[in-house]
Short mmCIF file of C-alpha atoms and ligand atoms in Angstrom, two decimals:
data_model
loop_
_atom_site.label_atom_id
_atom_site.label_comp_id
_atom_site.label_asym_id
_atom_site.label_seq_id
_atom_site.Cartn_x
_atom_site.Cartn_y
_atom_site.Cartn_z
CA MET A 699 -55.10 310.94 52.20
CA ARG A 700 -58.84 310.22 52.38
CA PHE A 701 -61.43 312.76 53.51
CA PHE A 702 -64.88 312.18 55.02
CA SER A 703 -67.26 314.37 56.93
CA PHE A 704 -70.03 313.39 59.31
CA PHE A 705 -72.39 314.96 61.78
CA SER A 706 -71.44 314.40 65.38
CA SER A 707 -72.66 315.95 68.60
CA LEU A 708 -70.04 318.63 67.94
CA GLY A 709 -71.56 319.39 64.57
CA LEU A 710 -70.21 318.63 61.16
CA MET A 711 -66.79 317.01 61.49
CA ALA A 712 -64.15 316.21 58.93
CA VAL A 713 -62.20 313.01 59.19
CA VAL A 714 -58.90 313.11 57.44
CA VAL A 715 -57.16 309.75 57.10
CA ILE A 716 -53.42 310.19 56.72
CA GLY A 717 -51.68 306.83 56.61
CA ASN A 718 -53.35 304.89 59.43
CA GLN A 719 -54.02 307.99 61.52
CA LEU A 720 -57.53 309.50 61.86
CA HIS A 721 -57.59 313.27 62.31
CA THR A 722 -60.96 314.90 63.11
CA GLU A 723 -61.54 318.63 62.77
CA LYS A 724 -64.62 320.80 62.56
CA ILE A 725 -65.48 321.74 58.99
CA THR A 726 -66.10 325.47 58.49
CA LEU A 727 -67.62 327.34 55.58
CA ARG A 728 -64.75 329.82 55.40
CA GLU A 729 -62.26 327.02 54.69
CA GLN A 730 -64.58 324.97 52.47
CA ALA A 731 -65.70 327.74 50.08
CA SER A 732 -63.44 329.29 47.44
CA PHE A 733 -65.23 332.63 47.98
CA PRO A 734 -65.92 334.64 51.17
CA VAL A 735 -68.87 333.48 53.27
CA GLY A 736 -70.37 336.20 55.40
CA VAL A 737 -72.92 336.97 58.08
CA ALA A 738 -74.75 340.11 59.19
CA VAL A 739 -73.97 340.91 62.82
CA SER A 740 -74.46 343.56 65.48
CA PRO A 741 -71.96 344.78 68.10
CA LYS A 742 -74.28 343.49 70.82
CA ARG A 743 -74.31 339.95 69.45
CA ILE A 744 -70.58 339.70 68.74
CA ALA A 745 -70.00 340.74 72.35
CA GLN A 746 -71.46 337.35 73.38
CA SER A 747 -68.61 334.81 73.64
CA GLU A 748 -70.34 331.75 72.10
CA TYR A 749 -71.68 333.88 69.27
CA ALA A 750 -68.26 335.47 68.65
CA LYS A 751 -66.59 332.04 68.61
CA VAL A 752 -68.94 330.62 65.99
CA VAL A 753 -68.85 333.77 63.82
CA GLY A 754 -65.05 333.88 63.96
CA GLN A 755 -64.66 330.20 63.06
CA GLU A 756 -67.32 330.01 60.37
CA PHE A 757 -67.20 333.23 58.36
CA SER A 758 -64.63 335.23 56.39
CA SER A 759 -66.80 338.30 55.82
CA LEU A 760 -68.95 340.49 58.05
CA THR A 761 -71.72 342.96 57.28
CA ALA A 762 -73.16 345.32 59.88
CA GLU A 763 -76.87 344.49 60.01
CA ASN A 764 -77.59 348.07 61.07
CA VAL A 765 -74.78 350.07 62.66
CA MET A 766 -73.14 351.29 59.45
CA LYS A 767 -76.41 352.75 58.16
CA PRO A 768 -77.01 356.54 58.18
CA GLN A 769 -79.33 356.24 61.21
CA TYR A 770 -76.36 355.14 63.33
CA ILE A 771 -73.53 357.21 61.83
CA TRP A 772 -75.10 360.51 60.68
CA THR A 773 -75.76 362.29 63.99
CA SER A 774 -76.38 365.77 62.53
CA GLU A 775 -75.76 367.66 59.27
CA ARG A 776 -71.99 367.42 59.42
CA ASN A 777 -71.37 365.27 62.49
CA TYR A 778 -70.77 361.53 62.46
CA ASP A 779 -70.40 358.73 65.02
CA PHE A 780 -68.35 355.79 63.76
CA SER A 781 -67.95 354.05 67.12
CA LYS A 782 -70.32 351.12 66.53
CA GLY A 783 -69.08 350.44 63.03
CA ASP A 784 -65.48 350.72 64.22
CA SER A 785 -66.07 348.08 66.90
CA LEU A 786 -67.35 345.69 64.24
CA VAL A 787 -64.36 346.42 61.98
CA ALA A 788 -61.98 345.73 64.90
CA PHE A 789 -63.70 342.40 65.57
CA ALA A 790 -63.33 341.44 61.90
CA GLN A 791 -59.68 342.52 61.65
CA ALA A 792 -58.80 340.39 64.69
CA ARG A 793 -60.25 337.37 62.86
CA GLN A 794 -58.90 338.06 59.35
CA GLN A 795 -62.43 338.74 58.12
CA GLN A 796 -63.29 341.28 55.42
CA VAL A 797 -66.01 343.87 56.08
CA HIS A 798 -68.73 344.73 53.56
CA GLY A 799 -70.17 348.21 54.14
CA HIS A 800 -73.96 348.43 54.33
CA THR A 801 -75.21 351.02 53.35
CA LEU A 802 -74.43 354.64 52.43
CA VAL A 803 -77.79 355.75 51.00
CA TRP A 804 -81.22 354.25 51.76
CA HIS A 805 -84.67 355.74 51.92
CA LEU A 806 -85.18 353.90 55.24
CA MET A 807 -83.17 354.03 58.48
CA GLN A 808 -82.51 357.75 58.14
CA PRO A 809 -81.61 359.57 61.40
CA ASP A 810 -84.53 361.43 62.99
CA TRP A 811 -82.94 364.88 62.47
CA LEU A 812 -82.76 364.16 58.70
CA LYS A 813 -86.29 362.76 58.56
CA ASN A 814 -87.50 365.97 60.21
CA THR A 815 -85.59 368.39 57.96
CA ILE A 816 -85.11 366.70 54.58
CA GLU A 817 -88.25 368.18 53.06
CA SER A 818 -87.02 371.67 53.91
CA TYR A 819 -83.75 371.30 51.99
CA ASP A 820 -83.49 372.57 48.44
CA SER A 821 -81.88 370.19 45.96
CA ALA A 822 -78.43 371.76 46.07
CA THR A 823 -78.31 371.73 49.87
CA LEU A 824 -79.38 368.09 50.07
CA GLU A 825 -76.95 367.11 47.32
CA ASN A 826 -74.06 368.75 49.19
CA LEU A 827 -75.06 367.16 52.50
CA LEU A 828 -75.39 363.69 50.95
CA ARG A 829 -72.11 364.04 49.07
CA ASP A 830 -70.29 365.12 52.23
CA TYR A 831 -71.84 362.20 54.14
CA ILE A 832 -70.83 359.63 51.53
CA GLN A 833 -67.30 360.97 51.16
CA THR A 834 -66.72 361.30 54.91
CA VAL A 835 -67.86 357.73 55.60
CA VAL A 836 -65.97 356.19 52.68
CA LYS A 837 -62.82 358.07 53.68
CA HIS A 838 -63.19 356.93 57.31
CA TYR A 839 -63.44 353.27 56.32
CA ARG A 840 -60.87 353.40 53.50
CA GLY A 841 -58.62 350.35 53.81
CA LYS A 842 -60.92 348.84 56.46
CA VAL A 843 -63.96 348.04 54.34
CA VAL A 844 -63.53 346.18 51.03
CA SER A 845 -66.87 347.16 49.54
CA TRP A 846 -69.99 349.29 49.97
CA ASP A 847 -73.63 349.03 49.15
CA VAL A 848 -73.61 352.61 47.88
CA VAL A 849 -77.37 352.91 47.36
CA ASN A 850 -79.79 350.34 48.73
CA GLU A 851 -83.19 349.54 47.15
CA ALA A 852 -83.49 352.57 44.84
CA VAL A 853 -85.58 350.67 42.25
CA ALA A 854 -89.36 350.49 42.76
CA SER A 855 -90.47 347.42 44.71
CA ASN A 856 -92.43 346.11 41.71
CA GLY A 857 -89.53 346.87 39.38
CA ASP A 858 -91.42 349.57 37.48
CA GLY A 859 -88.80 352.35 37.34
CA MET A 860 -87.10 354.05 40.27
CA ARG A 861 -88.54 354.13 43.82
CA GLU A 862 -90.42 357.35 44.57
CA SER A 863 -88.14 358.33 47.49
CA VAL A 864 -87.32 361.81 48.79
CA TYR A 865 -83.90 361.37 47.17
CA LEU A 866 -85.44 360.77 43.75
CA GLN A 867 -87.86 363.64 44.17
CA LYS A 868 -85.26 366.19 45.28
CA LEU A 869 -82.13 364.98 43.45
CA GLY A 870 -83.59 363.60 40.23
CA ASP A 871 -83.26 360.31 38.31
CA ASP A 872 -79.47 360.34 38.21
CA TYR A 873 -78.77 360.55 41.95
CA VAL A 874 -77.69 356.91 42.16
CA ALA A 875 -74.96 357.46 39.56
CA ARG A 876 -73.70 360.58 41.36
CA CYS A 877 -73.59 358.72 44.70
CA HIS A 878 -71.34 356.13 43.05
CA GLN A 879 -69.10 358.90 41.70
CA TYR A 880 -68.85 360.55 45.14
CA ALA A 881 -67.88 357.24 46.74
CA ARG A 882 -65.25 356.54 44.07
CA GLN A 883 -63.73 360.02 44.53
CA SER A 884 -63.05 359.12 48.20
CA ASP A 885 -61.61 355.65 47.65
CA PRO A 886 -60.18 354.48 44.31
CA ASP A 887 -60.05 350.85 45.45
CA VAL A 888 -63.21 350.05 47.39
CA LEU A 889 -65.72 347.89 45.49
CA LEU A 890 -68.99 349.69 44.80
CA PHE A 891 -72.22 347.68 44.77
CA TYR A 892 -75.83 348.41 44.02
CA ASN A 893 -77.96 346.31 46.45
CA ASP A 894 -81.62 345.34 46.13
CA TYR A 895 -84.18 342.61 46.85
CA SER A 896 -86.31 340.40 44.54
CA ILE A 897 -83.65 340.51 41.80
CA ALA A 898 -83.81 336.69 41.61
CA SER A 899 -87.59 336.54 41.73
CA ASN A 900 -88.92 339.57 39.82
CA PRO A 901 -87.81 339.59 36.15
CA LYS A 902 -89.16 343.13 35.70
CA LYS A 903 -87.04 344.41 38.59
CA LEU A 904 -84.01 342.55 37.25
CA ASN A 905 -84.50 344.22 33.87
CA THR A 906 -84.82 347.70 35.38
CA ILE A 907 -81.58 347.13 37.30
CA LEU A 908 -79.86 345.78 34.16
CA GLU A 909 -80.93 348.92 32.27
CA MET A 910 -79.31 350.99 35.02
CA VAL A 911 -76.16 348.83 34.83
CA ASP A 912 -75.97 349.19 31.04
CA ASP A 913 -76.41 352.94 31.37
CA PHE A 914 -73.71 353.14 34.07
CA GLN A 915 -71.30 351.09 31.97
CA ALA A 916 -71.99 353.20 28.88
CA ARG A 917 -71.22 356.38 30.84
CA GLY A 918 -68.31 355.06 32.90
CA ILE A 919 -70.17 355.40 36.20
CA PRO A 920 -68.18 353.37 38.78
CA LEU A 921 -69.99 350.13 39.60
CA ASP A 922 -68.21 346.89 40.55
CA GLY A 923 -71.06 344.63 41.53
CA ILE A 924 -74.67 343.90 42.31
CA GLY A 925 -75.96 342.79 45.71
CA MET A 926 -78.77 340.29 45.27
CA GLN A 927 -80.28 340.27 48.76
CA MET A 928 -81.87 336.80 48.40
CA HIS A 929 -84.54 337.04 51.07
CA VAL A 930 -86.25 334.03 49.51
CA GLY A 931 -88.79 331.30 50.18
CA LEU A 932 -89.11 327.69 49.11
CA ASP A 933 -91.00 328.91 46.03
CA LEU A 934 -87.90 330.58 44.55
CA SER A 935 -87.77 330.02 40.79
CA LEU A 936 -84.34 328.56 40.08
CA ASP A 937 -84.74 329.61 36.44
CA ASP A 938 -85.25 333.27 37.47
CA TYR A 939 -82.33 332.98 39.89
CA GLN A 940 -80.10 331.49 37.18
CA LYS A 941 -81.11 334.19 34.71
CA ALA A 942 -80.12 336.90 37.19
CA LEU A 943 -76.75 335.22 37.77
CA ASP A 944 -76.19 334.93 34.02
CA GLU A 945 -77.26 338.45 33.08
CA ILE A 946 -75.23 340.15 35.83
CA SER A 947 -72.09 338.05 35.39
CA GLN A 948 -72.20 338.54 31.59
CA ARG A 949 -71.82 342.27 32.29
CA GLY A 950 -68.55 341.57 34.06
CA LEU A 951 -69.89 342.47 37.50
CA LYS A 952 -69.28 340.80 40.84
CA ILE A 953 -72.31 339.19 42.44
CA HIS A 954 -72.87 339.35 46.19
CA LEU A 955 -75.67 337.19 47.57
CA SER A 956 -75.84 339.83 50.24
CA GLU A 957 -78.66 339.05 52.70
CA VAL A 958 -79.49 335.36 52.32
CA ASP A 959 -82.27 333.78 54.31
CA ILE A 960 -84.76 331.06 53.28
CA LYS A 961 -88.17 331.38 54.97
CA VAL A 962 -90.21 328.18 55.30
CA ASN A 963 -93.41 329.38 57.00
CA SER A 964 -95.03 331.62 54.40
CA ASN A 965 -98.56 330.90 55.59
CA GLY A 966 -97.65 331.22 59.27
CA LYS A 967 -99.18 327.85 60.12
CA GLN A 968 -95.95 326.04 61.03
CA THR A 969 -95.11 325.76 64.72
CA THR A 970 -91.88 323.84 64.20
CA LEU A 971 -89.28 323.21 61.50
CA THR A 972 -90.45 319.77 60.35
CA PRO A 973 -87.96 317.28 58.78
CA GLU A 974 -89.75 317.80 55.45
CA LEU A 975 -89.34 321.60 55.58
CA ALA A 976 -85.73 321.22 56.72
CA GLU A 977 -85.04 318.94 53.76
CA SER A 978 -86.68 321.37 51.31
CA GLN A 979 -84.60 324.18 52.79
CA ARG A 980 -81.45 322.08 52.48
CA GLU A 981 -82.17 321.26 48.85
CA LEU A 982 -82.82 324.90 47.94
CA MET A 983 -79.68 326.06 49.79
CA SER A 984 -77.68 323.49 47.86
CA GLU A 985 -79.04 324.70 44.51
CA ILE A 986 -78.45 328.38 45.36
CA VAL A 987 -74.84 327.67 46.32
CA ARG A 988 -74.16 325.21 43.47
CA ARG A 989 -75.26 327.67 40.79
CA TYR A 990 -73.40 330.54 42.45
CA ASN A 991 -70.26 328.39 42.75
CA GLN A 992 -70.39 327.69 39.01
CA LEU A 993 -69.93 331.39 38.24
CA PRO A 994 -66.53 332.44 36.88
CA GLU A 995 -64.18 333.25 39.78
CA GLU A 996 -64.08 336.96 38.84
CA ASN A 997 -67.85 337.23 39.31
CA LYS A 998 -67.95 335.70 42.79
CA PHE A 999 -67.79 338.25 45.62
CA ALA A 1000 -69.39 336.52 48.64
CA ILE A 1001 -72.46 334.79 50.00
CA THR A 1002 -73.64 336.58 53.14
CA PHE A 1003 -76.37 335.35 55.50
CA TRP A 1004 -78.67 337.87 57.10
CA GLY A 1005 -78.01 336.61 60.60
CA LEU A 1006 -76.51 333.56 62.29
CA ARG A 1007 -79.34 331.91 64.25
CA ASP A 1008 -82.98 331.40 63.32
CA ASN A 1009 -84.24 333.11 66.45
CA GLU A 1010 -82.35 336.32 65.62
CA SER A 1011 -83.78 336.80 62.13
CA TRP A 1012 -85.50 340.07 61.18
CA LEU A 1013 -88.09 337.88 59.47
CA THR A 1014 -89.80 336.90 62.73
CA ASN A 1015 -90.94 340.47 63.33
CA HIS A 1016 -91.34 341.22 59.62
CA THR A 1017 -93.66 338.26 58.93
CA GLY A 1018 -95.08 337.83 62.43
CA PHE A 1019 -94.06 334.16 62.51
CA PRO A 1020 -90.92 332.04 63.07
CA GLN A 1021 -89.31 331.24 59.70
CA TRP A 1022 -86.23 329.16 60.66
CA PRO A 1023 -84.39 330.90 57.77
CA LEU A 1024 -80.71 330.63 58.68
CA LEU A 1025 -77.82 328.16 59.02
CA TYR A 1026 -77.83 327.78 62.81
CA ASP A 1027 -80.56 327.08 65.33
CA HIS A 1028 -81.11 328.77 68.68
CA ASP A 1029 -78.61 326.39 70.37
CA PHE A 1030 -75.80 327.26 67.94
CA GLN A 1031 -76.30 323.90 66.21
CA ARG A 1032 -75.81 323.65 62.46
CA LYS A 1033 -79.00 322.79 60.57
CA SER A 1034 -79.59 320.71 57.44
CA MET A 1035 -79.45 324.02 55.55
CA TYR A 1036 -75.78 324.17 56.53
CA GLN A 1037 -75.20 320.77 54.94
CA GLY A 1038 -77.03 322.12 51.90
CA PHE A 1039 -74.41 324.85 51.62
CA LEU A 1040 -71.64 322.23 51.66
CA ASP A 1041 -73.54 320.03 49.20
CA GLY A 1042 -73.69 323.03 46.90
CA LEU A 1043 -69.92 323.29 47.06
CA GLU A 1044 -69.91 319.61 46.05
CA THR A 1045 -67.31 318.89 48.66
CA ALA A 1046 -68.08 317.41 52.02
CA GLN A 1047 -70.39 314.42 51.88
CA THR A 1048 -71.96 313.32 55.15
CA THR A 1049 -71.33 309.68 56.02
CA VAL A 1050 -72.99 309.37 59.41
CA ASP A 1051 -76.22 310.78 60.85
CA LYS A 1052 -76.16 313.58 63.47
O1 G3I B 1547 -81.85 349.86 68.35
C1 G3I B 1547 -83.25 350.13 68.58
C2 G3I B 1547 -83.59 349.87 70.04
O2 G3I B 1547 -82.90 350.82 70.84
C3 G3I B 1547 -85.12 350.03 70.23
O3 G3I B 1547 -85.45 349.71 71.57
C4 G3I B 1547 -85.81 349.04 69.28
C5 G3I B 1547 -87.32 349.09 69.41
O4 G3I B 1547 -87.81 350.20 68.67
O5 G3I B 1547 -85.46 349.37 67.91
C6 G3I B 1547 -84.07 349.19 67.70
O6 G3I B 1547 -83.76 349.52 66.37
C7 G3I B 1547 -84.23 348.54 65.44
C8 G3I B 1547 -83.01 348.04 64.64
O7 G3I B 1547 -83.43 347.11 63.61
C9 G3I B 1547 -82.00 347.34 65.53
O8 G3I B 1547 -82.57 346.18 66.08
C10 G3I B 1547 -85.21 349.21 64.48
O9 G3I B 1547 -86.38 349.55 65.21
C11 G3I B 1547 -85.58 348.24 63.36
O10 G3I B 1547 -86.37 348.91 62.38
C12 G3I B 1547 -84.32 347.77 62.68
O11 G3I B 1547 -84.69 346.80 61.70
C13 G3I B 1547 -83.66 346.51 60.74
C14 G3I B 1547 -84.20 346.89 59.36
O12 G3I B 1547 -83.23 346.53 58.34
C15 G3I B 1547 -84.42 348.38 59.26
O13 G3I B 1547 -85.29 348.59 58.22
C16 G3I B 1547 -83.35 345.01 60.79
O14 G3I B 1547 -82.69 344.69 62.01
C17 G3I B 1547 -82.44 344.64 59.63
O15 G3I B 1547 -82.29 343.22 59.57
C18 G3I B 1547 -83.04 345.11 58.30
O16 G3I B 1547 -82.14 344.82 57.29
C19 G3I B 1547 -82.55 345.23 55.96
C20 G3I B 1547 -81.31 345.61 55.19
O17 G3I B 1547 -80.63 346.64 55.88
C21 G3I B 1547 -81.66 346.01 53.77
N1 G3I B 1547 -82.39 344.93 53.09
C22 G3I B 1547 -83.60 344.51 53.82
C23 G3I B 1547 -83.25 344.07 55.23
C24 G3I B 1547 -84.50 343.61 55.95
O18 G3I B 1547 -85.38 344.69 56.12
#
């Protein structure tokens, strides 16, 4: 049996030659990769039929871009609304996709009632509220969600110690560890991740996170993995990226590339994704995937993209410019970056142009 792939008007196709019969089928990431490949979605987008078809075919893992954050679930001190997250879980279950929970505790995206009252709480009251929130949510999604970002972005942006958030101020340095313990008490099986950005590009931040990991492991604080968000640009240092992969995997932890996008318009001067930029993006995607794929199996959790189509990316608003950072374009067509992912798996080789 011989196997080729090529770009056709239908996108990347596989040609399987069995005997003298040609069989063509659409290649998908979920069947090409030996690890889950995910995408961040919203209930509104997966309600669109074309979008749902592509997401269901392509990906084996889903993350809620927003609707499983406290702002959407935590409606008042001890009241919760799981409806949006439940609709996403149902979508995933119908397509044999795993769900990664994002996120239980974050200094952003807090519900308005909490923003307005948090300063008035004493430490014990806030601790009890946060513990009850964590344990209620983890219990609700037990058996439906394989993993959680327990605390998101608790380390200072520049890597110099912990972020000065209201949680740090009111609950003290060890609140992250206690949040992990609360989550573990509610589900003995769910994988618990610490998630942050710039881990692959800021050695100081990587070291601060590794110090936290070493402390957790010394004290038996439950921690199964690290989410490296990977909101990167074409200037990503592959040496820094490789060092992060090495240091985290050597500690026996799973690595989730949890929010991958590759921006290509850092100076805002690009008005289109030129062939040169597309090629640079493809090359970097290939290197990111190749190095990740070389990790020991036990350290690979998933690679998750922070959106499906370029036009839907948070980066457009965040940077003020189009960044063309994802695998698919506005017309649901796979980009060269998609081929870069396959190249990184060192499997499908294109034989024919688009
Ligand atoms: O749903 C409301 C809508 O009703 C309202 O009309 C609209 C205009 O104000 O806002 C909508 O909510 C927005 C929400 O996304 C849903 O689109 C919020 O304003 C907006 O702040 C929110 O942005 C999200 C951001 O997290 C929140 O900080 C982005 O979509 C999401 O991609 C981004 O994701 C984060 C990860 O969770 C953590 N890592 C960084 C990453 C990028 O910031």
